[in-house]
PDB file of C-alpha atoms in Angstrom:
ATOM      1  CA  UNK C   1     107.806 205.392 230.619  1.00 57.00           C
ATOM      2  CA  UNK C   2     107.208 201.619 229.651  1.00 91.00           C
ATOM      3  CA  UNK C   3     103.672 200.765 231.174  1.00 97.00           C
ATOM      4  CA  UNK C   4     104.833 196.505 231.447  1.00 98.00           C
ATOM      5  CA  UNK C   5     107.190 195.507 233.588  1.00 98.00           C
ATOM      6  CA  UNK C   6     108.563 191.508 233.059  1.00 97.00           C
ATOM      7  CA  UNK C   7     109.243 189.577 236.003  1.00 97.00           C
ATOM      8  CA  UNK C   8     113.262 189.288 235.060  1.00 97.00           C
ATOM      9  CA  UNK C   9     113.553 193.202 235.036  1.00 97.00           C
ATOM     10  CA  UNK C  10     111.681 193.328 238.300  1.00 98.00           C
ATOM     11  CA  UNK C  11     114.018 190.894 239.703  1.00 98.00           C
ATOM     12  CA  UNK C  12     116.398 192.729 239.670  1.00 97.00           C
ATOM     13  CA  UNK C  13     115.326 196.480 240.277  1.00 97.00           C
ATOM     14  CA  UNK C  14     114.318 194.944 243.658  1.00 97.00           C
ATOM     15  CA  UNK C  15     117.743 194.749 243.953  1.00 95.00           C
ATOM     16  CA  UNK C  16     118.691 198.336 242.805  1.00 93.00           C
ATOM     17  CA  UNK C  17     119.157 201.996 244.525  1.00 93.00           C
ATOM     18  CA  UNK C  18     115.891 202.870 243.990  1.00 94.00           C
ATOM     19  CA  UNK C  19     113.474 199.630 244.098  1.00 97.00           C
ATOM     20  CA  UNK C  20     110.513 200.140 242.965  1.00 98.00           C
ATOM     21  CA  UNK C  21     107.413 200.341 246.012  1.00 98.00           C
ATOM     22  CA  UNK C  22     105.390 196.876 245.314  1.00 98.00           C
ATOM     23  CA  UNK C  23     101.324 196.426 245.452  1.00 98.00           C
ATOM     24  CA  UNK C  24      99.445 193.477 245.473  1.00 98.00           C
ATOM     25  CA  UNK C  25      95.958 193.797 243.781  1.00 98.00           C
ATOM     26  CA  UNK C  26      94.779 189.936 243.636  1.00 97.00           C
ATOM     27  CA  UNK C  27      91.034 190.199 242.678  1.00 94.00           C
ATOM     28  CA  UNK C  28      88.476 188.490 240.826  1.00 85.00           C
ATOM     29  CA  UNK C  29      84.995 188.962 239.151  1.00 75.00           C
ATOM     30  CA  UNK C  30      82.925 186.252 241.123  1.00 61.00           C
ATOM     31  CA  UNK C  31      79.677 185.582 240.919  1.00 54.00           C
ATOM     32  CA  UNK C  32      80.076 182.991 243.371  1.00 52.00           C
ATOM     33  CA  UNK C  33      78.318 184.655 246.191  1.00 53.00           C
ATOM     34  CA  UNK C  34      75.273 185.171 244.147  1.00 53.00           C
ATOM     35  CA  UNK C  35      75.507 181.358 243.612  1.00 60.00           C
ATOM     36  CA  UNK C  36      76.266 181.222 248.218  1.00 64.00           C
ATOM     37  CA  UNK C  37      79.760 179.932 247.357  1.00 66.00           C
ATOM     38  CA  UNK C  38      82.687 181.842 249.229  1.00 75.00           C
ATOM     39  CA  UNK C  39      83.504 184.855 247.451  1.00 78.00           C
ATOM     40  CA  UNK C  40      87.472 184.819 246.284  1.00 82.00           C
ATOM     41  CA  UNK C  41      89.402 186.486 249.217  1.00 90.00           C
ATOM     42  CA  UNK C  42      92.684 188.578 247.960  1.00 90.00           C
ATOM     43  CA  UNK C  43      93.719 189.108 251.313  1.00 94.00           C
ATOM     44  CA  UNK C  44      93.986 185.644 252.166  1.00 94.00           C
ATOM     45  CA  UNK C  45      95.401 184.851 249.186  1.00 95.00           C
ATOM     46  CA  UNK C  46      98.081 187.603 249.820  1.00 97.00           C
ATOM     47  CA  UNK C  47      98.644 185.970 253.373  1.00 96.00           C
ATOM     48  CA  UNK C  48      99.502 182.637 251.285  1.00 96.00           C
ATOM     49  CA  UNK C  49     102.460 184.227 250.051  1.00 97.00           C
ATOM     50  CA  UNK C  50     103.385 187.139 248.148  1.00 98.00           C
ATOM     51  CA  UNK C  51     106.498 188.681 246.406  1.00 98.00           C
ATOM     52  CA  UNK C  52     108.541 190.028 249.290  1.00 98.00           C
ATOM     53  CA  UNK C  53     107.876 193.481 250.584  1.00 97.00           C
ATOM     54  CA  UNK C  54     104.192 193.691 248.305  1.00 98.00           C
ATOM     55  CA  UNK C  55     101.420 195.246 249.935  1.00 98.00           C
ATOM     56  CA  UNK C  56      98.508 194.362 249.559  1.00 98.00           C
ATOM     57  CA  UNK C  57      95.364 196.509 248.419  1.00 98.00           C
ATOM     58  CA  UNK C  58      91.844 196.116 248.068  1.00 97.00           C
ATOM     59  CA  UNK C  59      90.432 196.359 245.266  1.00 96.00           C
ATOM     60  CA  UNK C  60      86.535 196.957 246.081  1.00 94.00           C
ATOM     61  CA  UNK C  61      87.212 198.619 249.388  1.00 95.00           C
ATOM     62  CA  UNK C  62      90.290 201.063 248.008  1.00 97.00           C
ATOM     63  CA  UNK C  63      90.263 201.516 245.137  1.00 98.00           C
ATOM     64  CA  UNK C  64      86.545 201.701 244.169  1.00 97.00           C
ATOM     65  CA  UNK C  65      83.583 203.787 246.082  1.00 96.00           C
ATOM     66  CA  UNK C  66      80.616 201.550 247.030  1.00 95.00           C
ATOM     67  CA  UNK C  67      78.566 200.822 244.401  1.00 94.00           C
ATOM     68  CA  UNK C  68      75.424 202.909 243.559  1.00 92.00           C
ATOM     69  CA  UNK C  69      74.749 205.257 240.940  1.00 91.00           C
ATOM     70  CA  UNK C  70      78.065 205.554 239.387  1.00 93.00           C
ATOM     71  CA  UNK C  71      78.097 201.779 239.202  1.00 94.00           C
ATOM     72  CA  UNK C  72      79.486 198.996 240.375  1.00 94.00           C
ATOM     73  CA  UNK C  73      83.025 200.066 241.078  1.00 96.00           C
ATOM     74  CA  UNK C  74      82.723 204.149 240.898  1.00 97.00           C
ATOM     75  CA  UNK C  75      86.234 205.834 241.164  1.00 97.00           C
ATOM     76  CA  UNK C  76      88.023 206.101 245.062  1.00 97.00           C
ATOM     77  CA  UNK C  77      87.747 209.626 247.093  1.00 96.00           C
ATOM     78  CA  UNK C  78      90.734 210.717 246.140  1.00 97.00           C
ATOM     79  CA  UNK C  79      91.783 212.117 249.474  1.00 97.00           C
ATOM     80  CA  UNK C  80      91.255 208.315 250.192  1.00 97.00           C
ATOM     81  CA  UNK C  81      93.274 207.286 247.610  1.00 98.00           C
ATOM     82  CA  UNK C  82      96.138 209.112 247.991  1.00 98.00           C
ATOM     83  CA  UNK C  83      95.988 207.785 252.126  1.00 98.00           C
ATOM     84  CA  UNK C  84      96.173 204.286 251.187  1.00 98.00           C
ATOM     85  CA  UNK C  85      98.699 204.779 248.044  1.00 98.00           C
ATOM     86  CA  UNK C  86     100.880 206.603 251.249  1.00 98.00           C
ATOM     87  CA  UNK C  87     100.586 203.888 253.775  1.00 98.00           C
ATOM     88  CA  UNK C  88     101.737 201.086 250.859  1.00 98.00           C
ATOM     89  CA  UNK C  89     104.724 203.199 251.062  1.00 98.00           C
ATOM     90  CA  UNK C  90     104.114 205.301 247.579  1.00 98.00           C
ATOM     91  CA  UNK C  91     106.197 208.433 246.563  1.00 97.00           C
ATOM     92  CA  UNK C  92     106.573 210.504 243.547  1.00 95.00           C
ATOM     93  CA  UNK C  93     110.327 209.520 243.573  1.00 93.00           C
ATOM     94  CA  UNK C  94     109.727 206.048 243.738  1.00 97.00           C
ATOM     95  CA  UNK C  95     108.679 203.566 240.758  1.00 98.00           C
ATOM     96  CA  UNK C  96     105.744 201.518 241.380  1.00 98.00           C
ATOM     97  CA  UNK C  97     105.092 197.840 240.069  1.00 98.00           C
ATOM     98  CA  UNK C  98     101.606 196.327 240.906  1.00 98.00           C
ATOM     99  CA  UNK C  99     100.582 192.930 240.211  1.00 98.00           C
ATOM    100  CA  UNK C 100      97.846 190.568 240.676  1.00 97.00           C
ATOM    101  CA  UNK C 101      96.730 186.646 239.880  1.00 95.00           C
ATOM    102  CA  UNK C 102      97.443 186.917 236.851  1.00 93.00           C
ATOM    103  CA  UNK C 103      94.408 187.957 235.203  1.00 91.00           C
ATOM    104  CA  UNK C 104      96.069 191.595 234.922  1.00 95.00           C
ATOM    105  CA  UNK C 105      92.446 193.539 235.289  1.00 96.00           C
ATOM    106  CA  UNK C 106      92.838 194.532 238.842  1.00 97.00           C
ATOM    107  CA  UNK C 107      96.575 195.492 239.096  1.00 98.00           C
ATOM    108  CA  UNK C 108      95.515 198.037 235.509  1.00 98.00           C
ATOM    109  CA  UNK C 109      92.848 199.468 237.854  1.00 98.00           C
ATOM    110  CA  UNK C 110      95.666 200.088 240.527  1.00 98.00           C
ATOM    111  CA  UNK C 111      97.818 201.427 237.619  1.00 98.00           C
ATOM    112  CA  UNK C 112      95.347 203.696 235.847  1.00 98.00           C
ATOM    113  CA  UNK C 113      94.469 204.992 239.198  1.00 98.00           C
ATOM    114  CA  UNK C 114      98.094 206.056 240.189  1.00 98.00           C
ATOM    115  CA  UNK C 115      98.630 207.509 236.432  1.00 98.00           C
ATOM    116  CA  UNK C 116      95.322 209.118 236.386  1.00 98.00           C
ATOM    117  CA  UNK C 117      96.055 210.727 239.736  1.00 98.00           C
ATOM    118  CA  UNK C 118      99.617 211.916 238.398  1.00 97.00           C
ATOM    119  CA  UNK C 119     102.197 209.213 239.876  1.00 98.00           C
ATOM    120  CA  UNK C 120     105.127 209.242 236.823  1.00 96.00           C
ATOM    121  CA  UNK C 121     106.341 206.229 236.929  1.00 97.00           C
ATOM    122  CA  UNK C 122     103.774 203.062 237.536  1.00 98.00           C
ATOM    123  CA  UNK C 123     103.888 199.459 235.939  1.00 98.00           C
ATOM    124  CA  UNK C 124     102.330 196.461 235.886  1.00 98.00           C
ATOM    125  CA  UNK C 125     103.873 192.952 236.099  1.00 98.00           C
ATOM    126  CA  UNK C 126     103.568 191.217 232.848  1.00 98.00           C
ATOM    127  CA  UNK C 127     101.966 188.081 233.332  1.00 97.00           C
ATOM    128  CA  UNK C 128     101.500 188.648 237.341  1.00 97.00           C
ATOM    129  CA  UNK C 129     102.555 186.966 239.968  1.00 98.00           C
ATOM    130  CA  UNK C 130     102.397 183.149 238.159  1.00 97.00           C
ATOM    131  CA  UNK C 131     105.038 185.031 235.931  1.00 97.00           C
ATOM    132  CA  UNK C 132     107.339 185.657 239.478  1.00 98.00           C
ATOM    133  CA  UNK C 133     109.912 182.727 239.636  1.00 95.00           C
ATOM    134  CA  UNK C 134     111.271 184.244 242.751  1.00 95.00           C
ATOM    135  CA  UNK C 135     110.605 183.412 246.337  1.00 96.00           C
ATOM    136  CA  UNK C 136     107.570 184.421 248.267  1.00 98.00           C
ATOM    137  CA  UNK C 137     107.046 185.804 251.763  1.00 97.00           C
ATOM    138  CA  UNK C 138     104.379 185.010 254.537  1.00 98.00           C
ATOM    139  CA  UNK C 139     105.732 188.159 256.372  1.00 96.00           C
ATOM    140  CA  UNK C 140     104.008 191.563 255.914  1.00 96.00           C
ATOM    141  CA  UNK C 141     105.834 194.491 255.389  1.00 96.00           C
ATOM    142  CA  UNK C 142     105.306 197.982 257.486  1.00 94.00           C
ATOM    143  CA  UNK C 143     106.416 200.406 254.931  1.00 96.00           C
ATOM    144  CA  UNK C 144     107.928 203.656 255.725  1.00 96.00           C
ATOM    145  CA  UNK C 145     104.676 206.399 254.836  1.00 97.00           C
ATOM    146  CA  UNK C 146     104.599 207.852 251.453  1.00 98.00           C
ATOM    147  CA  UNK C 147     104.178 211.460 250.034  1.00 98.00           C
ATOM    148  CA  UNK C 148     102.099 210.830 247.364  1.00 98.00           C
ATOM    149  CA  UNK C 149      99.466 213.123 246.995  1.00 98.00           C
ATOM    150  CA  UNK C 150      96.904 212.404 243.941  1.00 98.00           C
ATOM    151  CA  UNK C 151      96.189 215.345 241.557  1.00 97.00           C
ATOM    152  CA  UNK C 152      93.502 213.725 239.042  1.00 97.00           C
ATOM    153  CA  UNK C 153      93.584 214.861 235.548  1.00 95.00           C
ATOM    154  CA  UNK C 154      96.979 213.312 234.493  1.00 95.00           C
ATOM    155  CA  UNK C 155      95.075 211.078 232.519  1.00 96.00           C
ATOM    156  CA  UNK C 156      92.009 211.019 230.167  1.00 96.00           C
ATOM    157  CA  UNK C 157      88.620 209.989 231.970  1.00 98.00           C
ATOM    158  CA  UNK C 158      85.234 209.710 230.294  1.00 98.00           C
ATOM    159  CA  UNK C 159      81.233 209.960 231.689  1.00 98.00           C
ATOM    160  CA  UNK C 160      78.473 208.288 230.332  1.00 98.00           C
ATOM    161  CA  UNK C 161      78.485 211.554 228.488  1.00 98.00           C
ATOM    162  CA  UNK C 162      81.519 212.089 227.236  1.00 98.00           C
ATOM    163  CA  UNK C 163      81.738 208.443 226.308  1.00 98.00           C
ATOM    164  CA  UNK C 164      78.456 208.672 224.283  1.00 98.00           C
ATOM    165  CA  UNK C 165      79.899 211.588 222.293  1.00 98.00           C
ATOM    166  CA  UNK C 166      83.693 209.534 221.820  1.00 98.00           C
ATOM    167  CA  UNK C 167      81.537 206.580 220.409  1.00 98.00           C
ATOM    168  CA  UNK C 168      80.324 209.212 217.586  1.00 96.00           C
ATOM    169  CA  UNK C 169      83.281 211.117 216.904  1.00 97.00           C
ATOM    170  CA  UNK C 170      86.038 208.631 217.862  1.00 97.00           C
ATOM    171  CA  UNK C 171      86.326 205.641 218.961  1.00 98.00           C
ATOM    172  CA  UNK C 172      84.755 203.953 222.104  1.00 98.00           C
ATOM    173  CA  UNK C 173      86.245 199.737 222.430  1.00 98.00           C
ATOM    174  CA  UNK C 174      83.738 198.036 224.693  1.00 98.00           C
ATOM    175  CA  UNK C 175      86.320 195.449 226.558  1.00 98.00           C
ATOM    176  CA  UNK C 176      83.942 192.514 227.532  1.00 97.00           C
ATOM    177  CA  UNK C 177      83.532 189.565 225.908  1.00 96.00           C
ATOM    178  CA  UNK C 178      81.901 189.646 222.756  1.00 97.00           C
ATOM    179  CA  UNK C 179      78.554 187.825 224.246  1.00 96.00           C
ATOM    180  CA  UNK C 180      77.857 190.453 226.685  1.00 96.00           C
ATOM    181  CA  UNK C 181      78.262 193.286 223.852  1.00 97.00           C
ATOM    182  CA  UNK C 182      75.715 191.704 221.570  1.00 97.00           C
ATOM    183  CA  UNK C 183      73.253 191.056 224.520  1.00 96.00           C
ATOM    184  CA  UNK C 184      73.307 187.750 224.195  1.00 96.00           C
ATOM    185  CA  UNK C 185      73.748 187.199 227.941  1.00 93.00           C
ATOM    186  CA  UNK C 186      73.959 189.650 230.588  1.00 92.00           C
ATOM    187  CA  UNK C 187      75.334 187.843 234.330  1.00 88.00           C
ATOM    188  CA  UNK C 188      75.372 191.156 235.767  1.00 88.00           C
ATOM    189  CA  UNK C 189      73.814 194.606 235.048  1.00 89.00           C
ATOM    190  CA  UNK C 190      70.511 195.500 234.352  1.00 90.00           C
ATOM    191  CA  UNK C 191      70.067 195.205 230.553  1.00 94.00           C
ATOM    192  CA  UNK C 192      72.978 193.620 227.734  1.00 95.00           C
ATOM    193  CA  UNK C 193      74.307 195.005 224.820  1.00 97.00           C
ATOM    194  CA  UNK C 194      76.645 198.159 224.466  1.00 98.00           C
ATOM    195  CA  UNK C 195      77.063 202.122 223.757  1.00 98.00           C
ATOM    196  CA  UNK C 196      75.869 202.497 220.576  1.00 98.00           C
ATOM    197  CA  UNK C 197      78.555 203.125 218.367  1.00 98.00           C
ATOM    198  CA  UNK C 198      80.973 201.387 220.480  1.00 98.00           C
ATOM    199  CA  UNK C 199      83.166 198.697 218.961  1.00 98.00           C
ATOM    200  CA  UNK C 200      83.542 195.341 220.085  1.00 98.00           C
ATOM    201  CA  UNK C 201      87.076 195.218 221.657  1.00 98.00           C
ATOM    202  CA  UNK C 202      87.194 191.686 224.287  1.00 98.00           C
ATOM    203  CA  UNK C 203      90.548 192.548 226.550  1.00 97.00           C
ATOM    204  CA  UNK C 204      90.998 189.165 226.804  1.00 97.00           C
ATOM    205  CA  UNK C 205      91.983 188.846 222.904  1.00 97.00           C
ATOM    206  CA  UNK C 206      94.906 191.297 224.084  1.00 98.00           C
ATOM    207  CA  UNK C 207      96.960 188.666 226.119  1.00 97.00           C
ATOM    208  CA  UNK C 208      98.627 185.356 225.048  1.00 97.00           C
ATOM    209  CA  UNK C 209      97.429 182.330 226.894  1.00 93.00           C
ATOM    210  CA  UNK C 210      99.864 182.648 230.200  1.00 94.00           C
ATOM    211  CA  UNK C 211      97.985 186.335 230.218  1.00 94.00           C
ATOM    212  CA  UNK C 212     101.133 187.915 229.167  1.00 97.00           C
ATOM    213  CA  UNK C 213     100.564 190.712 227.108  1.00 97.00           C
ATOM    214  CA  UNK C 214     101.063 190.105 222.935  1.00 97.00           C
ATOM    215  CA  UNK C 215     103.928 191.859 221.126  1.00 97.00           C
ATOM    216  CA  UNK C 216     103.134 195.602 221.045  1.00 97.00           C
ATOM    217  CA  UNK C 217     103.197 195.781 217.401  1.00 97.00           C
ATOM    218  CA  UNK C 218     100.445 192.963 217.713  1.00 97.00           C
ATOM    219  CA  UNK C 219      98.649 195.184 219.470  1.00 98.00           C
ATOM    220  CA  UNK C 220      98.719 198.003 217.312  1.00 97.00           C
ATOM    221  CA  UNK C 221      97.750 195.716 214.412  1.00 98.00           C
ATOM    222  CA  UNK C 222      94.862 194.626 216.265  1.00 98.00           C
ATOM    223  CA  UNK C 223      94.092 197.995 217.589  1.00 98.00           C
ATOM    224  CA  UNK C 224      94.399 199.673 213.972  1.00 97.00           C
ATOM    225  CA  UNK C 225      91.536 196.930 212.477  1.00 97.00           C
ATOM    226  CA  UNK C 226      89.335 198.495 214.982  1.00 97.00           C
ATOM    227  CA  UNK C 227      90.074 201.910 213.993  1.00 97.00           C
ATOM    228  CA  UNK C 228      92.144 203.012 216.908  1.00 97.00           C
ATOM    229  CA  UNK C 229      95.322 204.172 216.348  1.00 94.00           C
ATOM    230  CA  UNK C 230      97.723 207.138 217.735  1.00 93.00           C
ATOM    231  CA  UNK C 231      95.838 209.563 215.311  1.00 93.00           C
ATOM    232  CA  UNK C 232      92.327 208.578 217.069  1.00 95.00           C
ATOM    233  CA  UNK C 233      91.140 210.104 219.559  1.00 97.00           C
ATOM    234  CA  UNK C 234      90.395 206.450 221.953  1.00 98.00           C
ATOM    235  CA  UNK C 235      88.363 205.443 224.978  1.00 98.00           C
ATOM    236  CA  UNK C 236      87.568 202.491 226.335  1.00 98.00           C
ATOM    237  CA  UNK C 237      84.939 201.135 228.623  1.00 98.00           C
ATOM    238  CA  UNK C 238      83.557 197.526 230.530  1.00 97.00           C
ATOM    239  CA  UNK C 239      81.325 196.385 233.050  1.00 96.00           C
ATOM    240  CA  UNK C 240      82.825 198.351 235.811  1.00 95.00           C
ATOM    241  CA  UNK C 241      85.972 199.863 235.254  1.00 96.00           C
ATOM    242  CA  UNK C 242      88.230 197.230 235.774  1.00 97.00           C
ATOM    243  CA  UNK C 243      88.940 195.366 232.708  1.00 96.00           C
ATOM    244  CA  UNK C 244      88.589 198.266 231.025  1.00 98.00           C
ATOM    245  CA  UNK C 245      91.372 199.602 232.675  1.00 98.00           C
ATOM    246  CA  UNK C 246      93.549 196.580 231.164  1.00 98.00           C
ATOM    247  CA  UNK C 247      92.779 197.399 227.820  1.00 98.00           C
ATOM    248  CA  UNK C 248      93.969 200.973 228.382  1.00 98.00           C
ATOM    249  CA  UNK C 249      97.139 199.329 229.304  1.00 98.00           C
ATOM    250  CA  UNK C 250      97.019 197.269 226.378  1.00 98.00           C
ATOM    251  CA  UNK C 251      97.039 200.189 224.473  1.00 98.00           C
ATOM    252  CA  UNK C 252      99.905 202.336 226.058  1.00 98.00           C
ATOM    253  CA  UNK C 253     101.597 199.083 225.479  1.00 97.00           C
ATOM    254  CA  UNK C 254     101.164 199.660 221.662  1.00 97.00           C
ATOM    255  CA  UNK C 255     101.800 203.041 222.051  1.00 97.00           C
ATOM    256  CA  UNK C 256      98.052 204.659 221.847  1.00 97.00           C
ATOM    257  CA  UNK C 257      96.787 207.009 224.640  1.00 97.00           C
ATOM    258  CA  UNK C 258      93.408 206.382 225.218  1.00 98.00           C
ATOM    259  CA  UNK C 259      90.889 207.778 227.886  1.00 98.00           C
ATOM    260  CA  UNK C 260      88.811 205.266 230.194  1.00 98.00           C
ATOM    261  CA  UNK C 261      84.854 205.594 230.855  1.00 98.00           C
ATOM    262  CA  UNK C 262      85.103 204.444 234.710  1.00 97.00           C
ATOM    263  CA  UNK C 263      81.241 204.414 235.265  1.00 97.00           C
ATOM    264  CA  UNK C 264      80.969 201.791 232.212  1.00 98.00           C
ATOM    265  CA  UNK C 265      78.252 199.729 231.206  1.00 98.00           C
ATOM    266  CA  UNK C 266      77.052 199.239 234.999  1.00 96.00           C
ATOM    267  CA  UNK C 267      76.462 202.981 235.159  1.00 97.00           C
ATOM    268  CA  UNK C 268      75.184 203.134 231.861  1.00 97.00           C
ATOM    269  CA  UNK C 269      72.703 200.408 231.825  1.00 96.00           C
ATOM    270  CA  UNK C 270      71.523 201.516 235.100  1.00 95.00           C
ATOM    271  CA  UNK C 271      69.942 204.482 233.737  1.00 95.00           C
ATOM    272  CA  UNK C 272      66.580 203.631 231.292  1.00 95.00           C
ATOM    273  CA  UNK C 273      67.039 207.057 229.495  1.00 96.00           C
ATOM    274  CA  UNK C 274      70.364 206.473 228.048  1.00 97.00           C
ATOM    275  CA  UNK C 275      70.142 204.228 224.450  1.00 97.00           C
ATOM    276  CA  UNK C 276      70.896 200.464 224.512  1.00 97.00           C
ATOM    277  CA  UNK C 277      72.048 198.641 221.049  1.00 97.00           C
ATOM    278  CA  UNK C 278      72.225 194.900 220.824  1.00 97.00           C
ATOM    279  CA  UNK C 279      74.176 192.663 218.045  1.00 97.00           C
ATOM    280  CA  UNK C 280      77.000 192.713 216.459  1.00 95.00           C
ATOM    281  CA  UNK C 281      76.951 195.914 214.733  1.00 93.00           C
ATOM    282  CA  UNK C 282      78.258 198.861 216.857  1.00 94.00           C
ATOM    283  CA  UNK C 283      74.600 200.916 215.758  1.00 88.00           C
TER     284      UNK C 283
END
């Protein structure tokens, strides 16, 4: 199963026996309310105009529990899940394509959610929906219910843990920008700086400037100077679970399984027990 979908090939599976079941995931990372500027609203967005038949989900309200403990965007009940994945209209014989903005963090959460929970055949739309040259729709769809029913486990998943013992033994990529892993700034959680022995892996250095993913031998390149490879045993981790998610994706596109730390550095930094390394080197 390809993990990318481009915006040509999607084109015209809409138009095939089986078209694949479509979610919209438009999201951001905004600090704007902090700031008492509107936060960005993917439901209105959505309501702007959307490929035809998408769905849109939330991000923060359905596919994330409230933040606390686990951090800022702790995995969905999955009895939850699996209700909102069912009303969008998903089934296990069904292909799903998700998109977003174009960023590509928040339809990867949606996609590493449906794998992770055992859905076969999920992509995401290369590039998102600035990629879509086709017409969009005002009109929202009611979808006939789904059957999906999640069964977690299809996919790796870290905790703090689990991640701490990867970053000895393996390797853990931290996917923020380079800045936040050397604690040079931290916008958001408690404390900067990273897992220690976690490598320095920015997800943004894993997409071409129209946020279309690079060639996946590219990726593997890049992935194989930071000593992951399909002989590694991977995981990857962020602020919150989100962008972290995209580099997972980034590397199923280059053909490397790799298990995602969901809690991240929002659940890790919360907790003044667990060790805190700043700079550039992963120690």
């Amino acid at each position: 199963m390809k993990a990318i979908i481009t915006a040509t090939r999607l084109a015209h599976d809409l138009t095939g026996d089986n078209p694949p079941v479509l979610l919209d995931v438009r999201w951001q990372l905004s600090l704007a309310k902090a700031a008492g500027a509107p936060a960005f609203d993917g439901r209105a967005e959505y309501g702007a105009g959307h490929i035809p038949g998408a769905v849109f989900v939330d991000l923060d309200r359905e596919l994330a529990s409230p933040p606390g403990k686990n951090g800022r965007h702790p995995l969905p009940d999955t009895a939850g899940f699996g209700a909102v994945m069912r009303r969008a209209g998903v089934t296990t014989g069904r292909p799903v394509v998700v998109y977003d903005g174009g960023q590509g963090w928040a339809a990867a959460r949606a996609w590493w959610l449906l794998r992770w929970t055992g859905h076969p055949d999920v992509r995401v739309l290369d590039g998102g929906l600035p990629a879509w040259e086709g017409p969009l729709s005002t009109d929202v769809p009611t979808p006939a219910e789904g059957d999906f029913v999640p069964a977690p486990g299809a996919v790796g998943l870290l905790d703090a843990d689990g991640a701490a013992a990867l970053a000895r033994s393996g390797v853990l990529l931290d996917a923020r920008a380079g800045e936040r892993y050397r604690g040079d700034v931290e916008p958001i959680d408690r404390v900067g700086g990273h897992i220690p022995g976690a490598v320095s892996a920015p997800t943004t250095e894993n997409v071409a400037a129209d946020g279309r993913f690079l060639p996946a031998e590219e990726l593997r390149t890049r992935f194989k100077s930071l000593g992951a490879s399909e002989d590694a045993e991977v995981g990857v981790y962020c602020g919150s679970g989100v962008s972290g998610a995209h580099e997972v994706l980034a590397l199923a596109v280059a053909g490397i399984a790799a298990a995602l730390y969901a809690g991240s550095w929002s659940e890790w930094s919360a907790d003044p027990s667990r060790p805190v390394a700043v700079g550039p080197d992963p120690q």
